[in-house]
Coordinates of C-alpha atoms and ligand atoms in Angstrom, one line a residue:
M17 CA -77.0 156.9 112.9
K18 CA -76.2 153.3 112.2
I19 CA -73.8 153.7 109.3
F20 CA -73.8 150.1 108.1
D21 CA -77.6 149.9 108.3
A22 CA -77.8 153.1 106.1
I23 CA -75.2 151.8 103.7
S24 CA -77.1 148.5 103.3
K25 CA -80.5 150.2 103.0
Y26 CA -79.4 152.5 100.2
G27 CA -77.0 150.0 98.6
H28 CA -73.8 152.1 98.8
E29 CA -70.5 150.4 97.8
Q30 CA -68.2 152.6 99.9
V31 CA -68.4 155.6 102.2
V32 CA -65.1 157.2 103.0
F33 CA -64.4 159.5 105.9
C34 CA -61.6 161.9 105.2
H35 CA -59.7 163.7 107.9
E36 CA -56.5 165.8 108.0
Q37 CA -55.3 167.3 111.3
A38 CA -53.2 170.1 109.8
T39 CA -55.9 171.6 107.6
G40 CA -58.9 170.6 109.7
L41 CA -60.4 168.8 106.7
R42 CA -63.5 166.7 107.6
A43 CA -65.2 165.3 104.5
V44 CA -67.3 162.4 103.4
I45 CA -67.1 160.7 100.0
A46 CA -70.0 158.5 99.2
I47 CA -69.7 156.0 96.3
H48 CA -73.1 154.6 95.7
N49 CA -72.6 152.6 92.6
T50 CA -69.9 152.0 90.0
I51 CA -71.7 149.5 87.8
C52 CA -72.0 151.8 84.8
G53 CA -68.6 153.5 85.4
P54 CA -66.6 155.6 87.8
A55 CA -68.8 157.4 90.4
L56 CA -69.2 161.0 89.4
G57 CA -70.7 163.7 91.5
G58 CA -69.9 167.1 92.8
C59 CA -68.2 168.2 96.1
R60 CA -70.5 170.2 98.3
M61 CA -69.1 172.5 101.1
W62 CA -71.7 173.3 103.8
P63 CA -71.7 174.2 107.5
F64 CA -73.8 171.0 108.4
E65 CA -75.3 171.2 111.8
S66 CA -74.3 167.6 112.6
E67 CA -72.1 164.9 111.2
E68 CA -75.2 162.7 110.6
E69 CA -76.6 165.4 108.4
A70 CA -73.4 165.5 106.3
I71 CA -73.2 161.8 105.9
A72 CA -76.9 161.6 105.1
D73 CA -76.6 164.3 102.4
A74 CA -73.6 162.6 100.8
M75 CA -75.4 159.3 100.7
R76 CA -78.7 160.7 99.4
L77 CA -77.1 162.8 96.7
S78 CA -74.7 160.1 95.5
R79 CA -77.7 157.7 95.1
G80 CA -79.4 160.4 93.1
M81 CA -76.4 160.6 90.8
T82 CA -76.5 156.8 90.2
Y83 CA -80.0 157.1 88.9
K84 CA -79.3 160.3 86.9
N85 CA -76.3 158.9 85.1
A86 CA -77.9 155.5 84.5
A87 CA -81.1 156.9 83.1
A88 CA -79.2 159.4 80.9
G89 CA -77.4 156.5 79.4
L90 CA -73.9 157.7 80.6
N91 CA -71.1 155.2 81.5
L92 CA -70.8 156.8 84.9
G93 CA -71.8 155.7 88.4
G94 CA -73.1 157.8 91.3
G95 CA -71.0 159.5 93.9
K96 CA -70.9 162.7 95.9
A97 CA -68.6 164.3 98.4
V98 CA -69.3 166.8 101.2
I99 CA -66.8 168.9 103.1
I100 CA -68.0 170.0 106.5
G101 CA -67.3 173.8 106.8
D102 CA -68.5 177.3 106.0
P103 CA -67.6 178.1 102.4
N104 CA -67.5 181.8 103.3
K105 CA -64.7 181.4 105.9
D106 CA -63.2 177.9 106.0
K107 CA -61.8 177.6 102.5
S108 CA -58.1 177.4 101.9
E109 CA -55.7 176.0 99.2
A110 CA -54.4 173.5 101.8
L111 CA -57.9 172.2 102.6
F112 CA -58.8 171.5 99.0
R113 CA -55.4 170.0 98.2
A114 CA -55.9 167.7 101.2
F115 CA -59.3 166.7 99.8
G116 CA -57.8 166.2 96.4
R117 CA -55.3 163.7 97.9
F118 CA -58.1 161.6 99.3
V119 CA -59.9 161.6 95.9
Q120 CA -56.6 160.5 94.3
S121 CA -56.2 157.7 96.8
L122 CA -59.5 156.2 95.5
G123 CA -57.7 155.5 92.2
G124 CA -60.5 156.8 89.9
R125 CA -63.5 155.1 91.6
Y126 CA -64.8 158.6 92.4
I127 CA -64.5 161.7 90.2
T128 CA -65.3 165.0 91.9
A129 CA -66.6 168.3 90.5
E130 CA -68.0 171.7 91.5
D131 CA -71.2 171.9 93.6
V132 CA -73.0 174.1 96.0
G133 CA -70.4 176.0 98.1
T134 CA -67.4 175.1 95.9
S135 CA -66.1 177.0 92.9
V136 CA -63.9 176.5 89.9
E137 CA -60.9 178.0 91.8
D138 CA -61.4 175.3 94.5
M139 CA -61.4 172.6 91.7
E140 CA -58.1 174.0 90.4
Y141 CA -56.5 173.4 93.9
I142 CA -58.0 169.8 93.9
K143 CA -56.6 169.3 90.4
M144 CA -53.1 169.9 91.7
E145 CA -53.4 166.6 93.7
T146 CA -55.6 164.4 91.6
D147 CA -56.4 163.4 88.0
Y148 CA -60.0 162.7 89.1
V149 CA -61.7 166.1 88.9
A150 CA -64.0 167.2 86.1
G151 CA -66.0 170.2 84.9
L152 CA -63.0 172.4 84.7
P153 CA -62.8 175.5 82.5
M154 CA -61.6 175.0 78.9
Q155 CA -58.2 176.6 79.6
F156 CA -57.5 173.9 82.1
G157 CA -58.4 171.1 79.7
G158 CA -62.0 170.9 80.9
S159 CA -65.3 171.0 79.2
G160 CA -66.2 174.5 80.4
D161 CA -69.6 176.0 81.2
P162 CA -72.3 173.2 81.1
S163 CA -75.3 175.5 81.1
P164 CA -75.8 175.8 77.3
F165 CA -76.0 172.0 77.2
T166 CA -78.3 171.8 80.3
A167 CA -80.5 174.3 78.4
L168 CA -80.4 172.2 75.2
G169 CA -81.5 169.1 77.1
T170 CA -84.3 171.1 78.7
Y171 CA -85.4 172.4 75.4
E172 CA -85.4 168.9 73.9
G173 CA -87.4 167.7 77.0
I174 CA -90.0 170.5 76.5
R175 CA -90.3 169.4 72.8
A176 CA -90.8 165.7 73.8
S177 CA -93.4 166.7 76.5
V178 CA -95.3 168.9 74.1
K179 CA -95.3 166.1 71.5
Y180 CA -96.4 163.4 74.0
H181 CA -99.0 165.3 76.0
L182 CA -100.3 168.0 73.6
K183 CA -99.7 165.9 70.4
K184 CA -97.9 168.9 68.7
D185 CA -94.7 168.6 66.7
S186 CA -93.8 172.3 66.9
L187 CA -93.4 174.8 69.7
K188 CA -94.8 177.6 67.6
G189 CA -97.3 179.6 69.7
I190 CA -96.8 177.4 72.8
R191 CA -96.6 179.5 75.9
V192 CA -93.8 178.7 78.3
A193 CA -93.4 180.2 81.8
I194 CA -89.8 180.3 82.9
Q195 CA -88.8 180.9 86.5
G196 CA -85.2 182.1 86.6
V197 CA -83.4 183.5 83.6
G198 CA -79.8 182.9 84.8
H199 CA -77.4 180.7 83.0
V200 CA -79.7 177.9 82.0
G201 CA -82.9 180.0 81.8
Y202 CA -81.3 182.5 79.4
Y203 CA -80.1 179.9 76.9
L204 CA -83.4 178.2 77.2
C205 CA -85.3 181.4 76.4
E206 CA -83.1 181.9 73.3
M207 CA -83.9 178.4 71.9
L208 CA -87.6 178.6 72.7
H209 CA -87.8 182.0 71.1
E210 CA -86.2 180.7 67.9
A211 CA -88.7 177.8 67.8
G212 CA -91.5 180.4 68.0
A213 CA -92.7 179.8 71.6
E214 CA -94.1 182.7 73.6
L215 CA -92.2 183.4 76.8
I216 CA -93.4 184.5 80.2
V217 CA -90.5 185.1 82.6
T218 CA -89.6 186.0 86.1
D219 CA -86.4 186.5 88.0
I220 CA -85.4 188.3 91.2
F221 CA -82.9 190.4 89.2
E222 CA -84.5 193.1 87.1
D223 CA -81.6 193.3 84.6
K224 CA -81.8 189.6 83.7
V225 CA -85.5 190.0 83.1
E226 CA -85.0 193.1 81.0
K227 CA -82.5 191.3 78.8
V228 CA -84.9 188.5 77.8
V229 CA -87.7 191.0 77.4
N230 CA -85.6 193.0 75.0
E231 CA -83.9 190.2 73.1
F232 CA -86.7 187.6 72.9
G233 CA -89.9 189.6 73.4
A234 CA -90.7 187.8 76.7
K235 CA -93.5 189.1 78.9
A236 CA -92.4 189.7 82.5
V237 CA -94.3 188.9 85.7
Q238 CA -93.5 189.4 89.3
G239 CA -92.3 186.6 91.6
D240 CA -95.0 184.1 92.6
E241 CA -97.3 185.3 89.8
I242 CA -95.5 182.8 87.5
Y243 CA -97.3 179.8 89.1
A244 CA -100.7 181.0 88.0
V245 CA -100.1 182.4 84.5
D246 CA -101.8 181.0 81.4
A247 CA -99.2 178.9 79.7
E248 CA -99.0 175.3 78.5
V249 CA -95.5 174.7 79.9
F250 CA -93.9 175.7 83.2
A251 CA -90.1 175.6 83.1
P252 CA -88.5 176.0 86.6
C253 CA -84.9 177.1 86.1
A254 CA -84.1 178.6 89.5
L255 CA -85.0 177.0 92.8
G256 CA -85.9 173.5 94.2
A257 CA -89.1 172.5 96.0
I258 CA -91.3 175.0 94.0
V259 CA -93.8 172.2 93.1
N260 CA -95.8 171.8 96.3
D261 CA -99.3 171.8 97.7
D262 CA -99.6 175.5 97.5
T263 CA -98.3 176.0 94.0
I264 CA -100.0 173.0 92.4
G265 CA -103.3 174.4 93.5
R266 CA -102.6 177.6 91.5
M267 CA -101.3 175.9 88.3
K268 CA -103.1 175.8 85.0
F269 CA -100.1 174.3 83.2
K270 CA -100.3 171.1 81.2
I271 CA -96.6 170.3 81.5
I272 CA -93.7 171.0 84.0
A273 CA -90.4 170.7 82.3
G274 CA -87.5 172.8 83.5
G275 CA -83.8 172.6 84.3
A276 CA -83.9 173.2 88.1
N277 CA -82.8 170.5 90.5
N278 CA -85.2 168.9 93.1
Q279 CA -88.3 170.6 91.7
L280 CA -90.9 168.5 93.7
L281 CA -91.0 169.2 97.4
D282 CA -91.9 165.6 98.0
E283 CA -91.2 163.3 95.0
E284 CA -93.9 160.8 95.9
I285 CA -96.7 163.0 97.1
H286 CA -96.3 165.8 94.6
G287 CA -95.5 163.4 91.7
K288 CA -98.9 161.8 92.4
K289 CA -100.7 165.1 92.7
L290 CA -99.4 166.2 89.3
K291 CA -100.5 162.9 87.8
E292 CA -104.0 163.4 89.3
K293 CA -104.2 166.9 87.8
N294 CA -103.0 165.5 84.4
I295 CA -99.9 167.7 84.5
L296 CA -97.1 165.9 82.7
Y297 CA -93.9 166.2 84.8
A298 CA -90.5 165.7 83.1
P299 CA -88.3 164.3 85.9
D300 CA -85.8 167.0 86.7
Y301 CA -82.7 164.8 87.0
L302 CA -83.3 163.5 83.5
I303 CA -84.3 166.7 81.7
N304 CA -81.3 168.6 83.2
A305 CA -78.8 165.8 82.4
G306 CA -77.2 167.9 79.6
G307 CA -74.7 169.4 82.0
V308 CA -73.4 166.0 83.3
T309 CA -73.4 164.7 79.7
N310 CA -71.0 167.6 78.8
V311 CA -68.8 166.5 81.7
F312 CA -69.0 162.8 80.7
F313 CA -67.1 163.5 77.5
E314 CA -64.4 165.4 79.4
V315 CA -64.0 162.4 81.8
I316 CA -63.6 159.9 79.0
N317 CA -61.1 162.2 77.2
E318 CA -63.2 162.4 74.1
Y319 CA -64.6 165.8 74.3
S320 CA -66.2 167.2 71.2
K321 CA -69.2 169.6 71.0
D322 CA -70.8 167.6 68.3
R323 CA -70.8 164.4 70.3
V324 CA -72.1 166.2 73.4
T325 CA -74.8 167.8 71.3
K326 CA -75.9 164.5 69.8
K327 CA -76.0 162.8 73.2
V328 CA -77.9 165.7 74.8
K329 CA -80.5 165.7 72.1
N330 CA -81.2 162.1 72.9
I331 CA -82.9 163.4 76.1
Y332 CA -85.9 163.8 73.8
N333 CA -86.1 160.0 73.2
I334 CA -85.3 159.1 76.8
L335 CA -88.2 161.2 78.1
M336 CA -90.5 159.7 75.5
E337 CA -89.6 156.2 76.8
V338 CA -90.2 157.4 80.4
Y339 CA -93.7 158.8 79.5
Q340 CA -94.6 155.5 77.8
I341 CA -93.5 153.4 80.8
A342 CA -95.5 155.8 83.1
E343 CA -98.7 155.5 81.0
K344 CA -98.4 151.7 80.5
E345 CA -97.7 151.0 84.2
N346 CA -100.0 153.7 85.5
I347 CA -97.2 155.2 87.7
T348 CA -95.8 158.6 88.0
T349 CA -93.1 159.8 85.6
A350 CA -90.6 160.0 88.5
E351 CA -91.2 156.3 89.2
A352 CA -90.9 155.5 85.5
A353 CA -87.5 157.3 85.3
A354 CA -86.3 155.3 88.3
R355 CA -87.5 152.1 86.6
L356 CA -85.6 153.0 83.5
A357 CA -82.4 153.6 85.5
E358 CA -82.8 150.3 87.4
K359 CA -83.4 148.4 84.2
R360 CA -80.1 149.6 82.8
L361 CA -78.3 148.9 86.1
N362 CA -79.6 145.4 86.2
L363 CA -78.7 144.8 82.6
I364 CA -75.1 145.8 83.2
R365 CA -75.0 143.9 86.5
N366 CA -76.1 140.8 84.7
V367 CA -73.5 141.3 82.0
H368 CA -70.8 141.6 84.7
Q369 CA -72.0 138.5 86.4
N370 CA -72.1 136.4 83.3
Y371 CA -68.7 137.6 82.4
L372 CA -67.3 136.5 85.8
R373 CA -69.0 133.1 85.6
Ligands
NAD402 P1 -78.1 180.7 88.0 O1 -77.8 181.1 89.4 O2 -77.3 181.2 86.9 O3 -79.6 181.1 87.6 C1 -80.7 181.0 88.5 C2 -81.6 182.2 88.3 O4 -82.7 182.1 89.1 C3 -80.9 183.5 88.8 O5 -81.0 184.5 87.7 C4 -81.6 183.9 90.0 O6 -81.7 185.3 90.2 C5 -83.0 183.3 89.7 N1 -83.8 183.1 90.9 C6 -83.5 182.7 92.2 N2 -84.5 182.7 93.0 C7 -85.6 183.0 92.2 C8 -87.0 183.2 92.5 N3 -87.5 183.0 93.7 N4 -87.8 183.6 91.5 C9 -87.3 183.8 90.3 N5 -86.0 183.7 90.0 C10 -85.2 183.3 90.9 O7 -78.2 179.1 88.0 P2 -78.2 178.1 86.7 O8 -76.8 177.6 86.5 O9 -78.9 178.7 85.6 O10 -79.1 176.9 87.3 C11 -80.5 177.0 87.4 C12 -81.0 175.7 88.0 O11 -80.7 174.6 87.2 C13 -80.5 175.3 89.4 O12 -81.5 174.7 90.1 C14 -79.4 174.4 89.1 O13 -79.2 173.5 90.2 C15 -80.0 173.6 88.0 N6 -79.0 173.0 87.1 C16 -78.1 173.7 86.5 C17 -77.1 173.1 85.6 C18 -76.1 173.9 84.9 O14 -75.5 173.4 83.9 N7 -75.9 175.2 85.2 C19 -77.1 171.7 85.5 C20 -78.1 171.0 86.2 C21 -79.0 171.6 87.0

């Protein structure tokens, strides 16, 4: 891998290699863009098969965070860190504290958080060495569980999609198929039920399904059956890559709007296939931005549930704008979301440049 070629291709500002002999720490911190604010993005721990894979992951994910934060209107840039190692056997206090010292050395250009393979406990070790860690539990001065806000943003995104595509102001009687009723899925079911929607759900854990069946009158289906049910909306809240050639062929949905990350197997190919089938797709990184919005208010030391709620509800308007751009330009909604993010980045870049002149 030619690192500077990759940095220049994706436009990263800084890629930091972190190594500590004593703890065996090998980590990469990728700061993609700090135009909107400090680069925020989780720290992933994974037994990568190669160093190239680790670097590529950090670079790809940090770039995604730039777009997500910019499109969501947050004053945050995009960053991501990866620690090379097996989260089941290579974790230690010393390792995370060593990582925390590297984060601190960047002076706030990068703010870390929990991600795949890392936990709240790991963040507490990191916190011992740096001020630049977010998404901590409330008792540690953090913003706590982000899932209720991720669910609220997803709910608002479903409302916007139904309004735009089905021309309906209410969710009453709208059938929503929800894949995964864990943290986000459960709260989403609660809000949809209150709004009068009919729920069809699936999860690999029977007890989670039973809970939403009993509490919200949801209808349960088994596994893959969810892709073919009769419903207006499909809300993926479990896995990534579930929108692919195979599943699109089975879908009768009019809208895909859910909280899961990386829903399209291939953003370009499957984004286009959905457009051809006239299925409106709410870009995942926008509709699920409620969680990062919650963290944003923690980062700026101005946390209040009311402010988070107001900002998260604005996901409705952002999605409306994205749908209008997509229709006007005849592009996919994923492309439209990227354009919206780039428009904001360019605007702020110009302000910076004019200021420096
Ligand atoms: P979670 O683990 O609490 O819930 C996921 C649920 O999906 C679990 O109940 C699990 O059993 C179920 N599931 C897994 N595989 C399944 C399958 N094949 N079919 C049906 N159900 C299956 O996770 P979560 O925090 O609710 O997050 C859900 C999704 O939303 C993830 O993709 C996550 O990355 C994304 N997300 C979450 C947040 C957040 O605030 N928690 C923020 C942004 C994005």
